[in-house]
Amino acid sequence: GAGVSQSPSNKVTEKGKDVELRCDPISGHTALYWYRQSLGQGLEFLIYFQGNSAPDKSGLPSDRFSAERTGGSVSTLTIQRTQQEDSAVYLCASSILQGSGELFFGEGSRLTVL
Amino acid sequence: SQQGEEDPQALSIQEGENATMNCSYKTSINNLQWYRQNSGRGLVHLILIRSNEREKHSGRLRVTLDTSKKSSSLLITASRAADTASYFCATDAWEAGNMLTFGGGTRLMVKP
């Protein structure tokens, strides 16, 4: 596709369930980021993938959160045993350049934990 | 933790007026970027300014960077109702592994 694609766009789940959020970056983009945005707030960094380097996981809020990037392309963010405070919009972005490049964002996945 | 902090958090102006938003950051940076976010949507890149640049223009946008004060400003001239959005600054720094970190944003409302 022409842009960053995220799915699902909306996800409602019950507390304690696991969820998977998917991000398809722009083809050829080596850098991929996941951010979390609560209502009316800024972006909270979660994890950063750059090429074949080990990902920077320093922003993951707990061990219930994990992410992988297969084949340097598609990424999946997994949240295990979801809690109500996990409710937020999860944004994925990709860049052709490491760090200083312009980020292209997907439209986000809105997660609601009941 | 957030590297950049925007000021003000919210700004309301009349169409045709200029809007100025400020961003302060804590550590030395390589580049600073400004992004725009319409409600409920993803962010869109507006402009990038490098650490060795002091001012940059793009259409009605003017960005300044003062590395001695660790601050940047975004000026939108002759604002339009369609400029209503949230605006975020983002910085990348060697100390942060060159990854982009975002501030809390300024919510701009332009009244017609």
XYZ file of C-alpha atoms in Angstrom:
226
model
C 0.000 0.000 0.000
C 0.909 3.638 -0.269
C 0.886 4.377 3.433
C 1.244 2.785 6.844
C -1.645 0.449 7.498
C -2.839 -0.565 10.948
C -5.409 -3.126 11.978
C -7.810 -3.369 13.581
C -8.877 0.264 13.559
C -11.016 -0.372 16.623
C -10.835 -3.143 19.187
C -13.063 -3.622 22.204
C -12.011 -6.349 24.587
C -12.682 -7.563 28.083
C -10.225 -7.106 30.907
C -7.824 -10.015 31.074
C -7.958 -10.911 27.383
C -4.946 -10.753 25.063
C -4.943 -8.481 22.014
C -2.765 -8.231 18.934
C -2.363 -5.043 16.932
C -0.816 -5.134 13.484
C 1.209 -2.589 11.555
C 2.177 -2.757 7.872
C 4.845 -0.107 7.282
C 5.656 1.538 3.999
C 7.695 -0.820 1.847
C 11.420 -0.185 2.182
C 11.159 1.708 5.472
C 13.710 0.292 7.865
C 12.603 2.119 11.021
C 9.325 1.302 12.748
C 7.900 2.828 15.912
C 4.976 2.073 18.183
C 3.495 4.857 20.281
C 0.528 5.005 22.622
C -1.758 8.018 22.913
C -4.349 8.432 25.619
C -7.289 10.744 25.012
C -6.123 14.336 24.610
C -2.554 13.468 25.505
C 0.791 13.340 23.756
C 2.535 10.328 22.302
C 4.117 7.833 24.654
C 6.980 5.924 23.063
C 6.678 2.144 23.343
C 9.194 0.397 21.081
C 11.480 1.141 18.141
C 12.764 -1.233 15.464
C 15.657 -0.241 13.223
C 16.720 -2.652 10.505
C 18.293 -5.801 11.901
C 19.364 -4.159 15.156
C 17.936 -5.242 18.474
C 14.749 -3.243 19.129
C 14.665 -0.480 21.710
C 12.042 -1.733 24.151
C 12.674 0.896 26.791
C 9.186 2.388 26.494
C 7.157 -0.757 27.063
C 5.186 -0.083 30.261
C 5.156 -3.643 31.592
C 6.046 -7.204 30.680
C 2.485 -7.663 29.442
C 3.527 -5.701 26.366
C 5.651 -7.202 23.619
C 6.266 -6.558 19.957
C 7.950 -8.251 17.075
C 8.796 -7.365 13.540
C 8.973 -10.204 11.082
C 11.219 -10.077 8.044
C 11.916 -6.423 8.639
C 8.396 -5.515 7.581
C 5.125 -6.244 9.389
C 5.044 -5.627 13.133
C 2.694 -6.975 15.774
C 2.178 -5.400 19.180
C 0.778 -7.854 21.713
C -0.804 -6.907 25.008
C -1.434 -9.803 27.354
C -3.987 -9.830 30.160
C -5.303 -6.410 29.193
C -6.190 -3.876 31.877
C -8.508 -0.885 31.664
C -5.536 1.487 31.767
C -4.351 -0.047 28.494
C -7.250 1.705 26.734
C -5.712 4.146 24.260
C -4.936 4.670 20.600
C -1.872 2.722 19.512
C -0.030 4.452 16.681
C 2.519 2.894 14.375
C 4.936 4.915 12.270
C 7.697 4.069 9.838
C 10.642 5.935 8.395
C 13.077 5.338 5.594
C 15.891 6.795 7.656
C 17.136 5.935 11.095
C 16.077 8.432 13.727
C 16.146 11.722 11.929
C 13.862 10.817 9.060
C 10.305 11.973 8.629
C 7.838 9.575 10.231
C 4.796 8.350 8.348
C 1.981 7.419 10.693
C -0.868 4.993 10.383
C -4.346 5.979 11.499
C -3.971 4.039 14.725
C -5.736 1.219 16.500
C -8.176 2.372 19.170
C -8.228 -0.144 22.018
C -10.984 -0.127 24.606
C -10.696 -2.489 27.542
C -13.972 -2.984 29.408
C 9.896 10.434 29.522
C 9.094 13.203 27.060
C 11.969 15.120 25.553
C 9.880 17.987 24.213
C 7.286 20.056 25.994
C 4.910 22.304 24.056
C 3.574 25.595 25.264
C 0.768 26.564 25.445
C -1.182 23.355 25.898
C -4.182 24.961 24.218
C -4.586 28.026 22.000
C -7.737 29.604 20.600
C -7.562 32.331 17.961
C -9.682 33.949 15.262
C -9.271 33.108 11.606
C -6.665 35.372 10.021
C -4.601 35.756 13.183
C -1.159 34.225 13.625
C -0.619 31.259 15.933
C 2.643 30.679 17.765
C 3.480 27.438 19.540
C 6.653 26.757 21.457
C 8.601 23.612 22.210
C 11.345 23.159 24.788
C 13.589 20.137 25.096
C 16.174 18.884 27.513
C 19.193 17.388 25.772
C 21.219 18.243 22.687
C 19.452 17.177 19.533
C 20.224 16.257 15.951
C 16.935 17.457 14.466
C 13.570 18.797 15.520
C 10.350 18.096 13.682
C 6.819 19.437 13.908
C 3.769 17.278 13.276
C 0.071 17.959 13.037
C -2.751 15.689 14.181
C -6.373 16.142 13.288
C -8.795 14.742 15.829
C -8.860 10.956 15.792
C -6.299 10.657 13.013
C -2.625 9.831 12.639
C 0.094 12.463 12.696
C 1.304 14.232 9.579
C 4.819 15.603 9.210
C 5.008 19.377 8.697
C 8.629 20.437 8.779
C 12.086 19.329 9.931
C 14.804 21.691 11.127
C 18.348 20.518 11.713
C 20.395 21.488 14.737
C 22.644 23.724 12.630
C 19.686 25.644 11.187
C 18.030 28.602 12.862
C 14.932 29.181 10.765
C 12.930 27.375 8.144
C 9.822 28.229 6.130
C 7.205 26.148 4.417
C 4.200 27.975 3.021
C 2.442 29.672 5.944
C 4.665 27.861 8.445
C 7.776 29.339 9.994
C 9.920 27.336 12.401
C 12.767 28.714 14.471
C 15.307 26.811 16.515
C 17.439 28.200 19.338
C 19.810 25.467 20.464
C 21.299 27.693 23.199
C 17.860 27.873 24.822
C 16.877 24.361 23.743
C 13.668 25.671 22.256
C 11.777 25.914 18.994
C 8.739 27.787 17.844
C 6.162 27.102 15.148
C 4.391 30.101 13.668
C 1.325 29.668 11.492
C 0.501 32.897 9.691
C -2.946 33.978 8.503
C -4.588 31.029 10.211
C -7.604 29.261 8.774
C -10.335 27.207 10.417
C -8.802 24.158 8.709
C -5.625 24.682 10.769
C -7.557 23.519 13.848
C -5.600 20.497 15.098
C -3.030 19.418 17.655
C 0.593 20.242 16.926
C 3.517 18.230 18.283
C 7.242 18.741 18.272
C 9.555 15.734 18.123
C 13.284 15.507 18.643
C 15.958 12.951 18.003
C 19.232 12.851 19.882
C 22.340 10.694 19.985
C 21.727 10.034 23.676
C 18.327 8.575 22.845
C 19.647 6.295 20.134
C 18.374 8.632 17.435
C 14.810 7.663 18.113
C 12.093 10.310 17.896
C 10.419 11.418 21.104
C 7.346 13.634 21.145
C 6.078 16.395 23.378
C 2.563 16.675 24.796
C 1.252 18.862 21.994
C -0.573 22.157 21.600
C -4.274 22.011 20.764
C -5.015 24.857 18.367
C -8.533 26.020 17.648
C -9.083 28.562 14.889
C -12.524 30.127 15.016
C -14.106 31.166 11.716
